[in-house]
Structure formats: structure tokens, C-alpha cells
mmCIF file of C-alpha atoms in Angstrom:
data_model
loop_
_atom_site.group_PDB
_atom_site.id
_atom_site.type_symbol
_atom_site.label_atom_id
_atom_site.label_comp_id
_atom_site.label_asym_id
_atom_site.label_seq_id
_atom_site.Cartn_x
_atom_site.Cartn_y
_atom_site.Cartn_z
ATOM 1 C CA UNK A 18 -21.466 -0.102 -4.859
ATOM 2 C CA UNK A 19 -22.531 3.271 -3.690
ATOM 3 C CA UNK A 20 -22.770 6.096 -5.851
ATOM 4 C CA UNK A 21 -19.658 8.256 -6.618
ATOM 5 C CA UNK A 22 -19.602 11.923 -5.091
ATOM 6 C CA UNK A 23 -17.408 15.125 -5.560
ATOM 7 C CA UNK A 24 -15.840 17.345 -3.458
ATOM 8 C CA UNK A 25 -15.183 20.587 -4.302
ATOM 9 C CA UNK A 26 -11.281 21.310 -2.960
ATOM 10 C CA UNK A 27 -9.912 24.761 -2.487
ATOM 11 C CA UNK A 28 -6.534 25.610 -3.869
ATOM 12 C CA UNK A 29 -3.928 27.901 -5.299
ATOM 13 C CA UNK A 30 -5.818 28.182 -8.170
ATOM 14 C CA UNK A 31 -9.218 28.644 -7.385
ATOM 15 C CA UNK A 32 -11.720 25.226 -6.296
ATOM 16 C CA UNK A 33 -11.248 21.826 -7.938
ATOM 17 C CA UNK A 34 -13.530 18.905 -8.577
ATOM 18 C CA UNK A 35 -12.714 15.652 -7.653
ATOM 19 C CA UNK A 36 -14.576 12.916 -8.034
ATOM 20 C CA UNK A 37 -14.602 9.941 -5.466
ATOM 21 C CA UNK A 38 -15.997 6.554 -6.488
ATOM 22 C CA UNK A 39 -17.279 4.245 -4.367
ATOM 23 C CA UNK A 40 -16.795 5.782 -1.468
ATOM 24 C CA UNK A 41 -17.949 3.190 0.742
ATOM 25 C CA UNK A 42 -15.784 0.963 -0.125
ATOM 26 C CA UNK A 43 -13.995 -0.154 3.046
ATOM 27 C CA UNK A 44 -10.146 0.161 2.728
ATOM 28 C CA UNK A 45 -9.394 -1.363 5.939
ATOM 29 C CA UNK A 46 -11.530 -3.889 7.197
ATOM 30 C CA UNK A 47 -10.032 -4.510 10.768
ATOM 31 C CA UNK A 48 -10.947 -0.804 11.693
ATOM 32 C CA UNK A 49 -13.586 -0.022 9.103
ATOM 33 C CA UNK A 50 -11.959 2.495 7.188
ATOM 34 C CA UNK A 51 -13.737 3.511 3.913
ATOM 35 C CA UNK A 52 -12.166 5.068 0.658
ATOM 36 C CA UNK A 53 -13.931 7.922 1.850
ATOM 37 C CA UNK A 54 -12.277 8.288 4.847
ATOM 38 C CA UNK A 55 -8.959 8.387 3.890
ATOM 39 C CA UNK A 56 -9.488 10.490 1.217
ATOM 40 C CA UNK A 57 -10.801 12.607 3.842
ATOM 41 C CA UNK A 58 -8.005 12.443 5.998
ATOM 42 C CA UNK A 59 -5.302 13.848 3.373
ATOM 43 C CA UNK A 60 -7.750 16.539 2.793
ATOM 44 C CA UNK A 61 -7.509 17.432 6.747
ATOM 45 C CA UNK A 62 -3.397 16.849 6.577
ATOM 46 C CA UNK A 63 -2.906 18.773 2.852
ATOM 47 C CA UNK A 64 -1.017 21.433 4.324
ATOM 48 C CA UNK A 65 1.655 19.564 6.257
ATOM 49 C CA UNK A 66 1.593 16.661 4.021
ATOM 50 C CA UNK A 67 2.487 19.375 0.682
ATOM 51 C CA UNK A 68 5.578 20.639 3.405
ATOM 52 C CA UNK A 69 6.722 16.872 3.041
ATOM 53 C CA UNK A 70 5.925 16.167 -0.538
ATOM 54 C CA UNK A 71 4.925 19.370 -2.412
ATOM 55 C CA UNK A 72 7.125 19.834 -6.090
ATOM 56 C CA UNK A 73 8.961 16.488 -5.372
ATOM 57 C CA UNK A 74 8.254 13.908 -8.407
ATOM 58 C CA UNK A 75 6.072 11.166 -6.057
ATOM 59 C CA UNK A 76 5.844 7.545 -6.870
ATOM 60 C CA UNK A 77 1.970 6.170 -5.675
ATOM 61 C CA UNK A 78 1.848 3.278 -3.701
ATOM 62 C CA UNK A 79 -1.788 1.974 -4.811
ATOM 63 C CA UNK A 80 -3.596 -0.484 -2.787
ATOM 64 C CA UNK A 81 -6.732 -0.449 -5.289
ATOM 65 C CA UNK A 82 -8.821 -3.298 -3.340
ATOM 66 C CA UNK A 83 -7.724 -2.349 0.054
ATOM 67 C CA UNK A 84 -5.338 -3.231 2.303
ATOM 68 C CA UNK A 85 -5.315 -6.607 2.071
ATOM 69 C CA UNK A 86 -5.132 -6.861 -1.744
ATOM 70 C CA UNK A 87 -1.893 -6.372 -3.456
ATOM 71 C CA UNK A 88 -0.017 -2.894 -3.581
ATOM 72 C CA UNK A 89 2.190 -1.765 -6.787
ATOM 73 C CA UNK A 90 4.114 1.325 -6.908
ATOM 74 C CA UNK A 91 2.787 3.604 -9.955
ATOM 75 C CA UNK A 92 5.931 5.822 -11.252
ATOM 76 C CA UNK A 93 4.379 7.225 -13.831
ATOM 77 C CA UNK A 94 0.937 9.434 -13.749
ATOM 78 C CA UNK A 95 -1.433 7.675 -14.596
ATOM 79 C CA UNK A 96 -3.678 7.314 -17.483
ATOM 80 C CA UNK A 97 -6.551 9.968 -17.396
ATOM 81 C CA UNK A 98 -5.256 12.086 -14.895
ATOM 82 C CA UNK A 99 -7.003 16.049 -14.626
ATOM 83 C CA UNK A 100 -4.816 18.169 -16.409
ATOM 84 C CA UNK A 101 -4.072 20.142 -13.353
ATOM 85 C CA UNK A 102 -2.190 17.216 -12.088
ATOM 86 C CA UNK A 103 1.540 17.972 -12.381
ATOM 87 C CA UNK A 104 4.493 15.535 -13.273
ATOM 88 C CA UNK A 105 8.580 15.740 -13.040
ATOM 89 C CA UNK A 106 11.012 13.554 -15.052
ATOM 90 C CA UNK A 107 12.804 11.778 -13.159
ATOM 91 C CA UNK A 108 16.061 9.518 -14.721
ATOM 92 C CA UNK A 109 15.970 5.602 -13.005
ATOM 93 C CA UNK A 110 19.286 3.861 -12.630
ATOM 94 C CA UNK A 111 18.913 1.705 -16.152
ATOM 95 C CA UNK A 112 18.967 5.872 -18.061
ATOM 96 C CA UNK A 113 14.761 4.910 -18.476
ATOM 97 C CA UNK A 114 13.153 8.120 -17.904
ATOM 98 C CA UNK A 115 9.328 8.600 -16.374
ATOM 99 C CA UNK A 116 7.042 11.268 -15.640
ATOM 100 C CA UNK A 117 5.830 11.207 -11.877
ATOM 101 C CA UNK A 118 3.133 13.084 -10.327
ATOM 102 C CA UNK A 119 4.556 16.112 -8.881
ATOM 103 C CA UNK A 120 1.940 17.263 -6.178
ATOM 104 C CA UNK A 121 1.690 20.496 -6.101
ATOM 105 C CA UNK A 122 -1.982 21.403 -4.247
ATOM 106 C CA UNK A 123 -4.258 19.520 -1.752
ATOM 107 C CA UNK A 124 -6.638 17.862 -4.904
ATOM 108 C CA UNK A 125 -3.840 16.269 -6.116
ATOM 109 C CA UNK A 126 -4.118 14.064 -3.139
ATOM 110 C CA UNK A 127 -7.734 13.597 -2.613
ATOM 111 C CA UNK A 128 -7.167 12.666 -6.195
ATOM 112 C CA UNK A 129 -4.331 9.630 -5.800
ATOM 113 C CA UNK A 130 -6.225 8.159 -2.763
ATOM 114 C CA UNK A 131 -9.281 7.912 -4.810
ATOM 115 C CA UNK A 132 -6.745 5.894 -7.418
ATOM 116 C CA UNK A 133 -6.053 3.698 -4.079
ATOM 117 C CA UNK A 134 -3.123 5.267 -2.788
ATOM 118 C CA UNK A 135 -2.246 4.925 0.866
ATOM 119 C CA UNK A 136 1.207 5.696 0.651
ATOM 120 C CA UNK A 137 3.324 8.723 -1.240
ATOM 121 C CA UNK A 138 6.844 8.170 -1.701
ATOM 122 C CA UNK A 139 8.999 10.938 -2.381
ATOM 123 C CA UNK A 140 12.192 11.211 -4.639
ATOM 124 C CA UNK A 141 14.409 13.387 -2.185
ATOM 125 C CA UNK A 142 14.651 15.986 -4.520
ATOM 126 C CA UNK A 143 12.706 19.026 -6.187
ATOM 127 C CA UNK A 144 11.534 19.168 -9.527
ATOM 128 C CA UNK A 145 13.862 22.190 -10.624
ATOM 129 C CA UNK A 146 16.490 19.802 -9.966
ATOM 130 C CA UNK A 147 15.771 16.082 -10.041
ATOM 131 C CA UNK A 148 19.320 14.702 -10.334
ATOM 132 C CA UNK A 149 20.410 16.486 -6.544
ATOM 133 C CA UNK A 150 18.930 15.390 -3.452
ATOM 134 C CA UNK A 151 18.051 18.263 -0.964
ATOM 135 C CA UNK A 152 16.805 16.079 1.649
ATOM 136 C CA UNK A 153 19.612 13.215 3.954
ATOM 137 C CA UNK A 154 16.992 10.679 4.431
ATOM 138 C CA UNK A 155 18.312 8.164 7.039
ATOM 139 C CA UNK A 156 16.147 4.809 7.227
ATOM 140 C CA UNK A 157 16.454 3.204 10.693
ATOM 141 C CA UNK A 158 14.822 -0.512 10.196
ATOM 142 C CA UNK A 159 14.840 -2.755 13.664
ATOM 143 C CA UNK A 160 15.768 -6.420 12.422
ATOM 144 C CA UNK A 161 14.298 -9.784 14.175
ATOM 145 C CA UNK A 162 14.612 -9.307 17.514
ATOM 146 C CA UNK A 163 14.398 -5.688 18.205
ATOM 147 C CA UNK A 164 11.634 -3.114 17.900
ATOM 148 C CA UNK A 165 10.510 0.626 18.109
ATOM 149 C CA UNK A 166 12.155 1.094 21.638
ATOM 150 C CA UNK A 167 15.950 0.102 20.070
ATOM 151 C CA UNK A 168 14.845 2.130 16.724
ATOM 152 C CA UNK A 169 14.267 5.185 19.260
ATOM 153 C CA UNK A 170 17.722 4.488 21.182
ATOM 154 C CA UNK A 171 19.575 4.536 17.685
ATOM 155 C CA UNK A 172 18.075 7.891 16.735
ATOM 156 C CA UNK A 173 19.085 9.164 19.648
ATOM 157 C CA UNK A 174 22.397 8.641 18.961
ATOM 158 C CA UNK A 175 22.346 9.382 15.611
ATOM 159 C CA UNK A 176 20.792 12.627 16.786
ATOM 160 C CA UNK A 177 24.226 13.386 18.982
ATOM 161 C CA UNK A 178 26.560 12.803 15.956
ATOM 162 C CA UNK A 179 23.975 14.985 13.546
ATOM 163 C CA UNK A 180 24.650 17.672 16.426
ATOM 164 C CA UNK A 181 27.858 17.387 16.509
ATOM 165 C CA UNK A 182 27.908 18.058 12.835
ATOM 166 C CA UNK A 183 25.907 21.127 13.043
ATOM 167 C CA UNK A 184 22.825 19.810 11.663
ATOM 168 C CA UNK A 185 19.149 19.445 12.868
ATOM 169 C CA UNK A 186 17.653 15.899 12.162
ATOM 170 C CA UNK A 187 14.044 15.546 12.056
ATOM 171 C CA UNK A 188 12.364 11.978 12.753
ATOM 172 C CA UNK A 189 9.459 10.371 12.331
ATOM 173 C CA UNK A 190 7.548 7.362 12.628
ATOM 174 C CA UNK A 191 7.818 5.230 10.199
ATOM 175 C CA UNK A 192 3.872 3.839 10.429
ATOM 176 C CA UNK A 193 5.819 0.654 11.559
ATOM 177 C CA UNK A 194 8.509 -0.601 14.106
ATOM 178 C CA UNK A 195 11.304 1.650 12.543
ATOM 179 C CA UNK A 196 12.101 5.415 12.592
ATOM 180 C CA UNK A 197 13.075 7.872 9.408
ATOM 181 C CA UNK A 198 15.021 11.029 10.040
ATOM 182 C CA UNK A 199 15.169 13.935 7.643
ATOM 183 C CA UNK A 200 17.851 16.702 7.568
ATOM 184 C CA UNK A 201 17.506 19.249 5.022
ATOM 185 C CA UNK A 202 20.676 19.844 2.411
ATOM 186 C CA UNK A 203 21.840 22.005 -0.169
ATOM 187 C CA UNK A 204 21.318 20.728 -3.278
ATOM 188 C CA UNK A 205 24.800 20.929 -4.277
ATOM 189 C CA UNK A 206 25.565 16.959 -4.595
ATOM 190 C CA UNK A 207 24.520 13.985 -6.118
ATOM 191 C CA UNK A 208 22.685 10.833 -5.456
ATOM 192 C CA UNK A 209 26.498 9.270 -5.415
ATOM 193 C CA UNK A 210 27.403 11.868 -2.751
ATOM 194 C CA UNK A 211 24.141 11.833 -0.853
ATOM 195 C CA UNK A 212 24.234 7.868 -0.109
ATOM 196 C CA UNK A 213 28.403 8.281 0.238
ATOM 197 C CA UNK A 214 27.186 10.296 3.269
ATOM 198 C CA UNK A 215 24.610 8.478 4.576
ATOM 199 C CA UNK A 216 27.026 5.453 5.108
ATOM 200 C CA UNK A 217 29.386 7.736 7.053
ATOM 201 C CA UNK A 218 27.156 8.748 9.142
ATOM 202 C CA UNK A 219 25.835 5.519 9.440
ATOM 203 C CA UNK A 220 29.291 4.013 10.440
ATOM 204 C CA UNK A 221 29.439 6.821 12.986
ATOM 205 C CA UNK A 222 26.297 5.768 14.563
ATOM 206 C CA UNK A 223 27.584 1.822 14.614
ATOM 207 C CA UNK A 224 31.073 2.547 15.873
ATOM 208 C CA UNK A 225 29.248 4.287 18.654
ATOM 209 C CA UNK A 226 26.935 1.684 19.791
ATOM 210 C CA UNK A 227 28.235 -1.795 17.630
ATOM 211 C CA UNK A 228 25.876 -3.817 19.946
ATOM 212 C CA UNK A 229 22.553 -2.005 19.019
ATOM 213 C CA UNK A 230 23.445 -0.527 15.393
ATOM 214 C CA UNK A 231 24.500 -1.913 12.085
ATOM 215 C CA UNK A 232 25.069 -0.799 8.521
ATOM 216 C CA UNK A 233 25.469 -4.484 7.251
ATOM 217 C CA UNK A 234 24.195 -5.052 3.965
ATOM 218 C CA UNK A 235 23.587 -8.574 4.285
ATOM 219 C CA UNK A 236 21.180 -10.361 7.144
ATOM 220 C CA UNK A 237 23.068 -12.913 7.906
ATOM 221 C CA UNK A 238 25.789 -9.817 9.327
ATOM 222 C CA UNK A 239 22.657 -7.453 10.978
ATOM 223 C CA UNK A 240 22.284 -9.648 13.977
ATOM 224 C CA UNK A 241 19.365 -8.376 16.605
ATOM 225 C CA UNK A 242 20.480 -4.846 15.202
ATOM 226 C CA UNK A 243 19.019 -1.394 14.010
ATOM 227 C CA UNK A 244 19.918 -1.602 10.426
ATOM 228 C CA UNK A 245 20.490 2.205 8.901
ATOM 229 C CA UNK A 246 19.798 1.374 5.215
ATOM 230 C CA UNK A 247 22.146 3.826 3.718
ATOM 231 C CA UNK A 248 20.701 2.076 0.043
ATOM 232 C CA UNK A 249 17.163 4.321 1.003
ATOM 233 C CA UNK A 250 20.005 6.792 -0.133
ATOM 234 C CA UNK A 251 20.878 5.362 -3.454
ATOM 235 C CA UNK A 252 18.708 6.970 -7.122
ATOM 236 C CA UNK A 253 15.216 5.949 -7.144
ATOM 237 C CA UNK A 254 14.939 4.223 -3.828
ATOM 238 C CA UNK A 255 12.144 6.480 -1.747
ATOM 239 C CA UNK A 256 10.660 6.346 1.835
ATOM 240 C CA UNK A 257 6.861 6.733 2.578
ATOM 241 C CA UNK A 258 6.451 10.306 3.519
ATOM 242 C CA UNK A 259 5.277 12.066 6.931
ATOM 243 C CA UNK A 260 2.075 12.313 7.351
ATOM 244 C CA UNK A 261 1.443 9.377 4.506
ATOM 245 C CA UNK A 262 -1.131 6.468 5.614
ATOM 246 C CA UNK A 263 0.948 2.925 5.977
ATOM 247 C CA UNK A 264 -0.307 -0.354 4.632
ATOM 248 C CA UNK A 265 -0.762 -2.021 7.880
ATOM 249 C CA UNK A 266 -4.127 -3.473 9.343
ATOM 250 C CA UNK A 267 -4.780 -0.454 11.641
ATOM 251 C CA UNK A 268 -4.275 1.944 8.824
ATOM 252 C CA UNK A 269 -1.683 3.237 10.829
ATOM 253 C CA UNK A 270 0.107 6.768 9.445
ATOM 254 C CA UNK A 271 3.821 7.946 9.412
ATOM 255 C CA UNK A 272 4.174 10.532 11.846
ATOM 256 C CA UNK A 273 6.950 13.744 12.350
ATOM 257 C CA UNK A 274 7.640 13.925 16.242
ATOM 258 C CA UNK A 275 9.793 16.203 17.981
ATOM 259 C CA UNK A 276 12.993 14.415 19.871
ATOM 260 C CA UNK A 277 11.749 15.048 23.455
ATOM 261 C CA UNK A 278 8.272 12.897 22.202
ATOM 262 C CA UNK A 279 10.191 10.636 20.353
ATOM 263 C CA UNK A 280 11.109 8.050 23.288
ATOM 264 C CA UNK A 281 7.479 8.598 24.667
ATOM 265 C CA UNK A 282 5.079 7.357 22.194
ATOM 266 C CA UNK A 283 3.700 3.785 20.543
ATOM 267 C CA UNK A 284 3.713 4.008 16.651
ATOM 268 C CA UNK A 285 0.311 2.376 16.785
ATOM 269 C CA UNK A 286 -1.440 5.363 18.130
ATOM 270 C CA UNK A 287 -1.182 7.588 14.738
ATOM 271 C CA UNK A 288 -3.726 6.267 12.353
ATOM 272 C CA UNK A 289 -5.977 7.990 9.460
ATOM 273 C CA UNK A 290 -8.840 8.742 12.703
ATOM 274 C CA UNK A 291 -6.015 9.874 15.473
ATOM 275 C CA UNK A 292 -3.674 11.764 13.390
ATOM 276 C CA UNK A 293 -5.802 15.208 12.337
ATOM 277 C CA UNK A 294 -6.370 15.644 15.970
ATOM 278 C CA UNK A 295 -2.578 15.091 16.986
ATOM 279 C CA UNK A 296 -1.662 17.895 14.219
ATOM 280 C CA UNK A 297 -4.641 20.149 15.808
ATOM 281 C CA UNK A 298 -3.083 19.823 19.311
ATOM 282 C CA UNK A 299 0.655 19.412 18.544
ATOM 283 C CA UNK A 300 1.154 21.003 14.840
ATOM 284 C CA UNK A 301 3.179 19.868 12.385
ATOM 285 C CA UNK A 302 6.820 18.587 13.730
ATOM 286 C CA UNK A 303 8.468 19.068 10.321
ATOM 287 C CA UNK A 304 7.179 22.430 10.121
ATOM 288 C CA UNK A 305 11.001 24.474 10.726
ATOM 289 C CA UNK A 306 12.534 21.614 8.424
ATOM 290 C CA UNK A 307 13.483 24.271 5.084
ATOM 291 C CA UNK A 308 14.842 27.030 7.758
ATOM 292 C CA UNK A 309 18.007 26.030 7.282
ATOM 293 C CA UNK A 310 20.152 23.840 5.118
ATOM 294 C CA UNK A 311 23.476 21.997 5.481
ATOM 295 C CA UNK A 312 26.529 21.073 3.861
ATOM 296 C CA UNK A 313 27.761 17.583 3.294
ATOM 297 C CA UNK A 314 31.482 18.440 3.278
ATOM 298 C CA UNK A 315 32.678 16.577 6.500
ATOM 299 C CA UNK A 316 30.615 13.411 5.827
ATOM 300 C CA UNK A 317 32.025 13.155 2.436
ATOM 301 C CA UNK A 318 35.616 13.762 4.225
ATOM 302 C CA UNK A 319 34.959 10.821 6.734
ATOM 303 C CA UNK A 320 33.471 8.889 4.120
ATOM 304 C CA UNK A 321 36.959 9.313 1.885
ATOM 305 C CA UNK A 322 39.330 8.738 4.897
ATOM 306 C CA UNK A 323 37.331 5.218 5.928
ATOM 307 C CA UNK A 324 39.370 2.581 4.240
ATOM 308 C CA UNK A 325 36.224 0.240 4.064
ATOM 309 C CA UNK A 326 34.748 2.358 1.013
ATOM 310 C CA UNK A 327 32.379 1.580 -1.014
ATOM 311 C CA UNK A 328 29.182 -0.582 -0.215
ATOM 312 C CA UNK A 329 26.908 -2.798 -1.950
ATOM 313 C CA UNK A 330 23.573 -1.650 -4.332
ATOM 314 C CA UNK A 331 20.377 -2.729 -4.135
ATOM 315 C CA UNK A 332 20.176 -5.928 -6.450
ATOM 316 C CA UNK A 333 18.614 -4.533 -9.089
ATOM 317 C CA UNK A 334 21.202 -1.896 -9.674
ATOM 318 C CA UNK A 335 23.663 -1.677 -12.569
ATOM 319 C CA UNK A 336 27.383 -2.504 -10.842
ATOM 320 C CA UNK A 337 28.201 1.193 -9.813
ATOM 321 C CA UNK A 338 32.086 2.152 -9.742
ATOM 322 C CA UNK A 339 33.860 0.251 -6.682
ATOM 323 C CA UNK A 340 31.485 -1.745 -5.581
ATOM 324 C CA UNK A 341 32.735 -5.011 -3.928
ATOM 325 C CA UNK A 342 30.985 -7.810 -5.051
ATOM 326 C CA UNK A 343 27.618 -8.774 -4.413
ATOM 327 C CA UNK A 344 27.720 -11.898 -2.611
ATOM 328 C CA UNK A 345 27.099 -12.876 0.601
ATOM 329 C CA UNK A 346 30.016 -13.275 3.158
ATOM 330 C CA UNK A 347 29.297 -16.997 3.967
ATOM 331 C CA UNK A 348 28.745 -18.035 0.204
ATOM 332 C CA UNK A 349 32.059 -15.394 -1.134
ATOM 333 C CA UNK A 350 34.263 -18.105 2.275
ATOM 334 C CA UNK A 351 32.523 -20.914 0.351
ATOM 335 C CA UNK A 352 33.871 -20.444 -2.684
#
């Protein structure tokens, strides 16, 4: 084990230590990536990284012995954190309550990927306000069959109705095969309201294009379809932020893109050793994202005018008012 080291990390409020342990310790063995590196790496990415996640309470996703070990999401900070580490209180379905880390300054960071963490995930909201969502998070996930290249021709469309609307989308790489795009909101509605819009505009998208897009909750419905997850939408589920490093063998990081790049590029090529030079060339794509926010008024109004209505939770959910049932289509004919 080689010996720990510290790095001394400008900030807001003056330098902080932070101490990195083993820093040899390689995180990804297919590319030889060490701790060191990627702690390295969200040093070099702080500033657009803190655009994506800064004063949002952040659940860690914590790969402690490396990407191929096993990952657990920490929601609450954890034990011995610096005291300059910030938290928000955040409220989960069941009415439990937790304090998240709340990043706030590029140490925080170097600080979680010591702890392991490859991925931060979000809450879609600020920490003066925890219970309304200023960010539309829309969650396009290619199912068996399809890949990247269909994800990209379902933004594309999504990005025609989001015009339509008024509002600028903002996509990104997922670090996989699928695509996330952000719009920012006023933070005038609930989580209720936020998902209620996400499936409208997710039905918009899939009455557009039925044979490529699909807001079917169950898999055996999806067919080889882009699946819009309107449930990223729903209370404490999250997304891995831009600029955060994925769990894959390649080490491979989720990247903001402008729409005219979008169609161009392979997923693969933004990693923890490409990515700081693609920012240095290209900036940061999410960088006009808080110029201007938007109103959810006509989703909600197409959402209350579709006579389909509600859809189902995540499993783990308490039964939320007018829900249909959660059973599958072929077992609900069965019975």
C-alpha cells in the first residue's frame, strides 16, 4: 500500500487539506486508472462539475475496491467527514429524513473520490428548497436491441417538442448507451408535478415516433425501444451527473454536448484521461444552462387532458394517489 499524500485545494474559503490514501491503488484495472487519478480528474473538472452539482443534496455512489467490486449509494455523509463538508435534508418517499452531502467547493470532491466515489448523483433540487425540483431531468435508456445511435434519434425529437414549448434542453452522455437531457425550471412545483410532466412530454415524444420511443413501464411492453423513464422524475430517484466518472471498465465519464455534436460522437471516447482535454478545447456544454428558466404550465395541461393518467412507481414506492395497479399486463390478462 503506498503511503497516503495531501493536496492542498484552493477554494472559496481559503486552501483545504485533503488527504488521499493509497493512492496507487488502481480503480480500474482494464485501463490502469489509480485512486489518484481520478481524484485528480474532478480536481481538473471542479468548476463545471460544481455548475452540475454545486448546493444540490448529492447521494455518493462508492465503489471502495474499484470498479469491479460492489458499488452502494451513501445518502447520508458519512462518518468523519471535515467539518467544511456541507449536508441538506432531504425527505425520502417512506417521510425518513437524511442529511446528504451538499457540495459546495472543489475539496468536497477530491474528498468523496478518495471515499471511492465514481459517481455523484444529484437530487434535482437546491438546498434552499429540497421539496421543488428546478431541474426536468429526462432519462433516455435504449432497451435490448437498440443503442446510442436510436438514443441520439429520440433526443432529437424530443429536442423539437422541447422547442416547440419554448424551452432549451441540454443533453448529455450518459457514460453508457443512453442520453440524459436537462432543462432548467422554476422551482414553483413539486416532485408530483415535475414527473406529471415528464410523462407528457414523454408521450409527446412516443406519439411522434411509436416505432423508436416508448414510455412503457413494463419490459415486456418497451419492445426494441428508447425507454424515457419518466420514474428518474419521481422523489429520490437521481441520475449520475455531467461531468461524473461512470462505473464501466473504461472508466468512461458522463459528458454535456451541444445538439449539433450530439449525433457525431461515440460515448466511449469521454473517460477520466480524455475528458479535461475535451473541456480545454470545447468548454463546458452546460455552461448557459441557469440563463433562463421555464414554466411547466402546458405540460401539466397536456398531462391533465390525456385520459391515460397516471403511471406506475418505482416498486419500492408507497401506492401514490391514482396509480393503476402494479402488475404486469400479461400476469393482470392472467388473472
Amino acid at each position: 500500500m503506498a503511503e497516503a499524500i495531501e493536496l492542498q485545494v484552493p477554494g472559496p474559503e481559503g486552501e483545504r487539506t485533503v488527504r488521499v490514501s493509497n493512492p496507487s491503488k488502481v480503480y480500474f484495472p482494464e485501463r490502469g486508472i489509480t485512486k489518484r487519478q481520478v481524484v485528480e480528474y474532478y480536481l481538473a473538472v471542479a468548476e463545471p462539475l460544481l455548475r452540475a452539482i454545486g448546493d444540490r443534496p448529492t447521494t455518493l455512489k462508492r465503489y471502495v475496491d474499484g470498479v469491479t467490486g460492489e458499488a452502494f449509494y451513501a445518502k447520508r455523509i458519512p462518518k468523519g467527514a471535515p467539518e467544511w463538508v456541507q449536508t441538506a435534508r432531504i425527505t425520502f418517499p417512506s417521510g425518513r429524513t437524511a442529511d446528504e452531502v451538499c457540495p459546495t467547493e472543489p475539496a468536497v470532491l477530491a474528498w468523496a473520490a478518495n471515499l471511492g466515489t465514481f459517481d455523484f448523483h444529484p437530487w434535482p433540487v437546491r438546498r434552499r428548497d429540497v421539496d421543488r425540483p428546478d431541474e426536468l431531468r429526462i432519462d433516455l435508456d435504449p432497451q435490448p436491441g437498440t443503442d446510442f445511435a436510436d438514443a441520439v434519434r429520440v433526443a432529437l425529437v424530443l429536442d423539437e417538442v422541447l422547442g416547440e414549448l419554448g424551452m432549451t434542453g441540454f443533453p448529455k452522455t450518459s457514460g453508457g448507451r443512453g442520453i440524459h437531457v436537462l432543462v432548467r425550471i422554476r422551482p414553483e412545483w413539486d416532485f408530483i408535478d415535475v414527473r406529471h410532466a415528464v410523462i407528457a412530454l414523454g408521450r409527446e415524444v412516443e406519439r411522434r415516433i411509436p416505432d423508436k420511443a416508448t414510455t412503457a413501464w413494463w419490459k415486456e411492453e418497451r419492445g426494441e425501444r428508447v425507454f424515457l423513464d419518466y420514474n428518474q422524475a419521481a422523489r429520490d430517484r437521481t441520475i449520475a451527473s455531467a461531468w461524473s466518472v461512470r462505473g464501466t471498465p473504461r472508466a468512461t465519464v458522463s459528458m454535456p454536448l451541444t445538439w449539433e455534436k450530439l449525433p457525431s460522437v461515440d460515448p466511449n471516447d469521454f473517460d477520466v484521461l480524455t475528458a479535461p482535454g475535451w473541456l480545454a478545447e470545447h468548454g463546458d456544454a452546460l455552461e448557459g444552462i441557469d440563463d433562463e428558466a421555464y414554466g411547466l404550465e402546458r405540460l401539466l395541461e397536456w398531462y391533465a387532458a390525456d385520459d391515460r393518467g397516471e403511471m406506475p412507481y418505482p416498486p419500492d414506492y408507497p401506492k401514490m394517489a391514482g396509480e393503476p395497479k402494479r402488475v404486469q399486463p400479461s400476469k393482470a390478462r392472467a388473472d
